CSV table of C-alpha atoms and ligand atoms in Angstrom, one decimal:
chain,number,residue,atom,x,y,z
S,26,MET,CA,27.2,82.1,-70.5
S,27,THR,CA,24.0,83.5,-72.2
S,28,ALA,CA,23.1,87.2,-72.1
S,29,GLU,CA,23.6,89.0,-68.8
S,30,VAL,CA,21.7,92.1,-67.8
S,31,ASN,CA,22.7,92.5,-64.1
S,32,THR,CA,26.0,94.1,-65.0
S,33,GLU,CA,26.7,95.7,-61.6
S,34,GLN,CA,25.9,92.5,-59.7
S,35,ALA,CA,27.8,90.4,-62.3
S,36,ALA,CA,30.9,92.5,-61.7
S,37,LEU,CA,30.6,92.1,-57.9
S,38,TRP,CA,30.0,88.4,-57.9
S,39,ASN,CA,32.6,87.7,-60.5
S,40,GLY,CA,35.1,90.0,-58.7
S,41,ALA,CA,36.0,90.3,-55.0
S,42,GLY,CA,32.5,89.4,-53.8
S,43,GLY,CA,32.3,86.1,-55.6
S,44,HIS,CA,35.9,85.2,-54.8
S,45,GLY,CA,35.3,85.8,-51.1
S,46,TRP,CA,32.2,83.5,-51.1
S,47,ALA,CA,34.1,80.9,-53.1
S,48,VAL,CA,37.1,80.8,-50.7
S,49,ALA,CA,34.8,80.9,-47.7
S,50,ARG,CA,32.3,78.3,-49.0
S,51,ASP,CA,32.6,75.8,-46.1
S,52,MET,CA,32.3,78.6,-43.5
S,53,VAL,CA,29.2,80.0,-45.4
S,54,ASP,CA,27.6,76.6,-45.4
S,55,GLN,CA,28.3,76.1,-41.7
S,56,VAL,CA,26.9,79.6,-40.7
S,57,LEU,CA,23.8,79.3,-42.9
S,58,ARG,CA,23.1,75.6,-42.1
S,59,PRO,CA,19.8,76.4,-40.4
S,60,TYR,CA,18.5,77.8,-43.7
S,61,GLU,CA,19.9,74.8,-45.7
S,62,ASP,CA,17.9,72.6,-43.3
S,63,LEU,CA,14.8,74.7,-43.8
S,64,LEU,CA,15.0,74.3,-47.6
S,65,VAL,CA,15.8,70.6,-47.4
S,66,ARG,CA,12.6,70.2,-45.3
S,67,ALA,CA,10.7,72.2,-47.9
S,68,ALA,CA,12.0,70.0,-50.7
S,69,ARG,CA,11.0,66.8,-48.8
S,70,GLU,CA,7.4,68.0,-48.3
S,71,LYS,CA,6.2,66.2,-51.5
S,72,PRO,CA,7.6,64.1,-54.3
S,73,ARG,CA,9.8,66.1,-56.6
S,74,THR,CA,11.1,65.4,-60.1
S,75,GLY,CA,13.5,68.2,-60.7
S,76,VAL,CA,14.9,71.1,-58.5
S,77,LEU,CA,16.5,74.4,-59.6
S,78,ASP,CA,18.5,76.3,-57.0
S,79,VAL,CA,18.8,80.0,-58.0
S,80,GLY,CA,21.8,82.0,-57.0
S,81,CYS,CA,23.2,78.7,-55.8
S,82,GLY,CA,26.7,80.1,-55.0
S,83,THR,CA,29.0,77.2,-54.4
S,84,GLY,CA,26.0,74.8,-54.3
S,85,GLY,CA,25.8,73.6,-50.7
S,86,VAL,CA,22.0,73.8,-50.7
S,87,THR,CA,21.7,72.2,-54.1
S,88,ARG,CA,23.8,69.2,-53.0
S,89,ALA,CA,22.0,68.9,-49.6
S,90,ILE,CA,18.6,68.8,-51.4
S,91,ALA,CA,20.0,66.3,-54.0
S,92,ALA,CA,21.2,64.1,-51.1
S,93,ALA,CA,17.8,64.3,-49.4
S,94,LEU,CA,15.8,63.5,-52.5
S,95,GLY,CA,17.8,60.5,-53.8
S,96,ASP,CA,18.3,60.5,-57.6
S,97,VAL,CA,16.1,63.6,-58.5
S,98,PRO,CA,18.1,65.8,-60.8
S,99,CYS,CA,19.1,69.1,-59.0
S,100,VAL,CA,20.5,72.0,-60.9
S,101,GLY,CA,22.2,75.1,-59.5
S,102,VAL,CA,22.5,78.4,-61.5
S,103,ASP,CA,24.6,81.4,-60.5
S,104,ILE,CA,26.0,84.5,-62.2
S,105,SER,CA,29.3,84.1,-60.3
S,106,GLY,CA,32.0,82.2,-62.3
S,107,PRO,CA,34.3,81.9,-59.3
S,108,GLN,CA,31.6,80.2,-57.2
S,109,ILE,CA,30.4,77.9,-60.0
S,110,ALA,CA,34.0,76.9,-60.6
S,111,VAL,CA,34.2,75.4,-57.2
S,112,ALA,CA,30.7,74.0,-56.9
S,113,ARG,CA,31.1,70.2,-56.8
S,114,GLU,CA,28.9,68.2,-59.2
S,115,SER,CA,27.8,64.6,-58.7
S,116,ALA,CA,25.6,62.1,-60.5
S,117,ASN,CA,22.4,64.0,-60.1
S,118,VAL,CA,23.8,67.5,-59.4
S,119,ARG,CA,24.7,70.0,-62.1
S,120,PHE,CA,25.8,73.6,-62.0
S,121,PHE,CA,26.0,76.4,-64.6
S,122,GLN,CA,26.8,80.0,-64.8
S,123,ALA,CA,24.1,82.4,-66.0
S,124,ASP,CA,22.1,85.5,-65.1
S,125,ALA,CA,18.8,83.9,-63.8
S,126,GLN,CA,16.9,87.1,-64.8
S,127,VAL,CA,17.3,86.3,-68.5
S,128,HIS,CA,18.6,82.8,-69.0
S,129,ALA,CA,16.4,80.7,-71.4
S,130,PHE,CA,15.2,78.0,-69.0
S,131,GLU,CA,13.4,74.8,-70.0
S,132,PRO,CA,10.2,74.2,-67.9
S,133,GLU,CA,11.7,71.1,-66.3
S,134,PHE,CA,11.6,71.9,-62.5
S,135,ASP,CA,8.7,71.3,-60.1
S,136,LEU,CA,10.7,73.1,-57.3
S,137,VAL,CA,12.6,76.3,-57.6
S,138,VAL,CA,14.5,77.1,-54.4
S,139,SER,CA,16.9,79.8,-53.3
S,140,ARG,CA,18.9,80.6,-50.1
S,141,PHE,CA,19.5,84.3,-50.3
S,142,GLY,CA,20.1,84.3,-54.0
S,143,VAL,CA,17.1,86.2,-55.4
S,144,MET,CA,17.4,89.7,-54.0
S,145,PHE,CA,20.0,90.9,-56.5
S,146,PHE,CA,18.0,91.4,-59.7
S,147,ASP,CA,17.9,94.9,-61.2
S,148,ASP,CA,14.4,94.1,-62.6
S,149,PRO,CA,12.8,91.7,-60.0
S,150,VAL,CA,9.5,91.4,-61.9
S,151,ALA,CA,11.3,90.4,-65.1
S,152,ALA,CA,13.5,88.0,-63.1
S,153,PHE,CA,10.7,86.2,-61.3
S,154,ARG,CA,8.7,86.0,-64.5
S,155,ASN,CA,11.7,84.4,-66.1
S,156,LEU,CA,12.1,82.0,-63.2
S,157,ARG,CA,8.5,80.9,-63.9
S,158,THR,CA,9.7,79.6,-67.3
S,159,ALA,CA,11.8,77.1,-65.4
S,160,ALA,CA,8.9,75.8,-63.5
S,161,LYS,CA,6.5,73.0,-64.6
S,162,PRO,CA,2.7,73.9,-64.2
S,163,GLY,CA,1.9,73.7,-60.5
S,164,GLY,CA,5.6,73.9,-59.6
S,165,GLU,CA,6.6,75.5,-56.4
S,166,LEU,CA,8.9,78.5,-55.5
S,167,ARG,CA,10.5,78.2,-52.0
S,168,ALA,CA,13.1,80.9,-51.2
S,169,VAL,CA,14.5,82.6,-48.1
S,170,VAL,CA,15.4,86.3,-48.2
S,171,TRP,CA,16.6,88.6,-45.5
S,172,ARG,CA,14.2,90.8,-43.6
S,173,ASP,CA,15.1,94.4,-42.8
S,174,LYS,CA,18.8,95.1,-41.9
S,175,ASP,CA,17.6,96.5,-38.5
S,176,GLU,CA,16.2,93.1,-37.7
S,177,ASN,CA,19.6,91.5,-38.7
S,178,PRO,CA,22.0,93.5,-36.5
S,179,PHE,CA,24.8,91.0,-36.8
S,180,MET,CA,25.1,91.6,-40.5
S,181,THR,CA,25.6,95.3,-40.2
S,182,THR,CA,27.9,95.2,-37.1
S,183,ALA,CA,31.1,95.4,-39.1
S,184,GLU,CA,29.8,98.4,-41.2
S,185,ARG,CA,28.7,100.2,-38.1
S,186,ALA,CA,32.0,99.6,-36.4
S,187,VAL,CA,34.1,100.9,-39.2
S,188,ALA,CA,31.9,103.8,-40.2
S,189,PRO,CA,34.0,106.4,-38.4
S,190,LEU,CA,37.2,105.0,-40.0
S,191,MET,CA,35.7,104.4,-43.5
S,192,PRO,CA,33.1,107.0,-44.2
S,193,ASP,CA,33.0,106.2,-47.9
S,194,LEU,CA,31.7,102.6,-47.4
S,195,PRO,CA,28.6,102.2,-49.6
S,196,THR,CA,25.2,102.4,-47.7
S,197,PHE,CA,22.3,100.1,-48.5
S,198,ASP,CA,19.3,101.3,-50.4
S,199,PRO,CA,16.3,99.2,-49.2
S,200,ASP,CA,14.7,98.9,-52.7
S,201,ALA,CA,17.9,98.4,-54.7
S,202,PRO,CA,19.4,95.0,-55.6
S,203,GLY,CA,21.3,93.7,-52.6
S,204,PRO,CA,20.9,91.6,-49.5
S,205,TYR,CA,17.8,93.5,-48.3
S,206,GLY,CA,16.3,93.9,-51.8
S,207,LEU,CA,13.2,91.8,-50.8
S,208,ALA,CA,13.0,92.8,-47.2
S,209,SER,CA,9.7,94.7,-47.7
S,210,PRO,CA,6.9,92.0,-47.7
S,211,ASP,CA,4.4,94.2,-49.5
S,212,ARG,CA,6.9,95.0,-52.3
S,213,THR,CA,7.8,91.3,-52.6
S,214,ARG,CA,4.2,90.2,-52.8
S,215,LYS,CA,3.6,92.8,-55.5
S,216,ILE,CA,6.8,91.7,-57.4
S,217,LEU,CA,5.7,88.0,-57.3
S,218,GLY,CA,2.1,88.8,-58.2
S,219,GLU,CA,3.1,91.0,-61.2
S,220,SER,CA,5.5,88.3,-62.4
S,221,GLY,CA,2.7,85.7,-62.5
S,222,TRP,CA,3.3,83.5,-59.4
S,223,THR,CA,0.2,82.6,-57.5
S,224,ALA,CA,-0.7,81.5,-53.9
S,225,ILE,CA,2.0,83.8,-52.6
S,226,ASP,CA,2.8,83.4,-49.0
S,227,LEU,CA,5.5,85.1,-46.9
S,228,ARG,CA,6.2,83.7,-43.4
S,229,PRO,CA,8.7,85.4,-41.0
S,230,VAL,CA,11.4,83.0,-40.0
S,231,ASP,CA,13.8,83.7,-37.0
S,232,LEU,CA,16.7,81.4,-36.8
S,233,THR,CA,20.0,81.4,-34.8
S,234,CYS,CA,23.1,81.0,-36.8
S,235,ALA,CA,26.5,80.2,-35.3
S,236,MET,CA,30.2,79.6,-36.0
S,237,PRO,CA,33.3,78.9,-33.9
S,238,GLU,CA,34.9,82.0,-32.6
S,239,GLU,CA,38.2,81.3,-34.3
S,240,VAL,CA,36.4,81.5,-37.7
S,241,LEU,CA,35.1,85.1,-37.2
S,242,PRO,CA,38.3,86.9,-38.5
S,243,LYS,CA,38.1,84.9,-41.7
S,244,TYR,CA,34.4,85.6,-42.0
S,245,LEU,CA,35.0,89.3,-41.6
S,246,THR,CA,37.8,89.5,-44.0
S,247,MET,CA,36.2,87.4,-46.8
S,248,LEU,CA,32.6,88.6,-46.9
S,249,GLY,CA,30.6,91.8,-47.3
S,250,PRO,CA,31.6,95.4,-48.0
S,251,VAL,CA,33.9,95.5,-45.0
S,252,GLY,CA,35.6,92.2,-45.9
S,253,ARG,CA,36.2,93.5,-49.5
S,254,ALA,CA,37.6,96.8,-48.1
S,255,LEU,CA,39.9,94.9,-45.7
S,256,GLN,CA,41.3,92.9,-48.6
S,257,THR,CA,42.6,96.1,-50.3
S,258,MET,CA,44.4,97.4,-47.1
S,259,ASP,CA,48.0,97.0,-46.3
S,260,GLU,CA,48.7,94.6,-43.4
S,261,ASN,CA,49.1,97.1,-40.6
S,262,GLU,CA,46.0,99.0,-41.5
S,263,ARG,CA,44.0,95.8,-41.9
S,264,GLU,CA,45.1,94.6,-38.5
S,265,ASP,CA,44.0,97.9,-36.8
S,266,VAL,CA,40.6,97.9,-38.6
S,267,LEU,CA,40.1,94.2,-37.9
S,268,LYS,CA,40.7,94.8,-34.2
S,269,THR,CA,38.1,97.5,-34.1
S,270,VAL,CA,35.6,95.3,-36.0
S,271,LEU,CA,36.2,92.2,-33.8
S,272,ARG,CA,35.6,94.2,-30.6
S,273,ALA,CA,32.2,95.2,-32.0
S,274,PHE,CA,31.3,91.5,-32.2
S,275,ASP,CA,31.9,90.8,-28.5
S,276,PRO,CA,28.2,90.7,-27.6
S,277,PHE,CA,27.8,87.8,-30.0
S,278,VAL,CA,30.6,85.6,-28.6
S,279,HIS,CA,29.7,83.1,-25.9
S,280,ASN,CA,32.0,80.3,-24.8
S,281,GLY,CA,34.1,80.1,-27.9
S,282,GLU,CA,31.1,80.4,-30.2
S,283,VAL,CA,29.7,83.3,-32.2
S,284,ARG,CA,25.9,83.0,-32.1
S,285,PHE,CA,23.5,85.5,-33.6
S,286,PRO,CA,19.8,85.8,-34.4
S,287,THR,CA,18.7,86.2,-38.0
S,288,ALA,CA,15.4,87.4,-39.5
S,289,SER,CA,14.2,86.3,-42.9
S,290,TRP,CA,11.1,85.7,-45.0
S,291,GLU,CA,10.3,82.2,-46.2
S,292,ILE,CA,8.6,82.8,-49.6
S,293,LYS,CA,6.2,80.3,-51.0
S,294,ALA,CA,4.5,80.6,-54.4
S,295,LEU,CA,3.1,78.5,-57.1
S,296,MET,CA,3.4,78.4,-60.9
S,297,PRO,CA,-0.2,78.4,-62.2
S,298,LEU,CA,-1.5,75.1,-63.6
N,30,SAM,C1,24.2,85.8,-50.8
N,30,SAM,S1,24.8,84.7,-52.0
N,30,SAM,C2,24.0,83.2,-51.7
N,30,SAM,C3,24.7,82.0,-52.3
N,30,SAM,C4,24.1,80.7,-52.0
N,30,SAM,N1,22.7,80.6,-52.3
N,30,SAM,C5,24.3,80.3,-50.5
N,30,SAM,O1,23.3,80.3,-49.8
N,30,SAM,O2,25.4,80.0,-50.1
N,30,SAM,C6,23.9,85.3,-53.4
N,30,SAM,C7,24.2,84.6,-54.7
N,30,SAM,O3,23.3,85.1,-55.7
N,30,SAM,C8,24.0,85.1,-56.9
N,30,SAM,N2,23.4,86.0,-57.9
N,30,SAM,C9,23.2,87.4,-57.8
N,30,SAM,N3,22.6,87.8,-58.9
N,30,SAM,C10,22.3,86.8,-59.7
N,30,SAM,C11,21.7,86.6,-61.0
N,30,SAM,N4,21.1,87.7,-61.6
N,30,SAM,N5,21.6,85.4,-61.5
N,30,SAM,C12,22.1,84.3,-60.8
N,30,SAM,N6,22.7,84.4,-59.6
N,30,SAM,C13,22.8,85.6,-59.1
N,30,SAM,C14,25.4,85.6,-56.5
N,30,SAM,O4,26.4,85.4,-57.5
N,30,SAM,C15,25.6,84.9,-55.2
N,30,SAM,O5,26.2,83.6,-55.4
């Protein structure tokens, strides 16, 4: 891998965080399928000659776009070794491990996409400026990022449920690198403008995500701060905490399915000609 500047995020995504997402890849792709569909539709809007998926994780979106576009080369980049290791390549799909904030890209893509992979940069202006170097003149950026955590109650249910039992769990700082790092639309427009993207457009997207009820315990033990904390507990403690957490998810369970509303921004921007 080339230089890496996001040391904290690199440690997270190459440690328990990345391992969780790698093991849970099919579940993640199932839960986030509506966002995959959104980005596939975006990719199909016009002819494309090369697609870069930033923070691609295990590459579900990269592969879905590649399948939709025929033989257009699609490349996924991620800082997480454990996830890149299980990303499945094929004839026109390639993956590599790098910090997208500083990797030396070639200007070979006319579409740069991301499903929740661009909120983790410690210097977002530098990162989005660097992503511009991957884009051909006139190339497009299409990314989805979470809106505020208060608009995404499902994602903080586990943290709220365990708060009395685990007061030391880290709290989210809205402007710090993390899942809600681009939740503020004004800040995001400013970041993209300062990094040289034009025709910046943010559209609120509200989609329902779902998974079978029997998958929920795995989801909760593999992902997020509570999942990581659960993995360090002994079996008895884990069982107790998991019971408390599962109870908090009751309002989202309907007829054997967990369904929850999500709130995100669809970001569109262009690389100047
Ligand atoms: C929430 S996950 C989303 C993964 C994938 N896009 C998906 O939808 O399944 C965020 C991803 O961003 C990656 N990431 C975080 N910081 C990064 C950076 N500086 N460069 C490249 N990837 C990064 C993480 O390793 C992680 O895989």
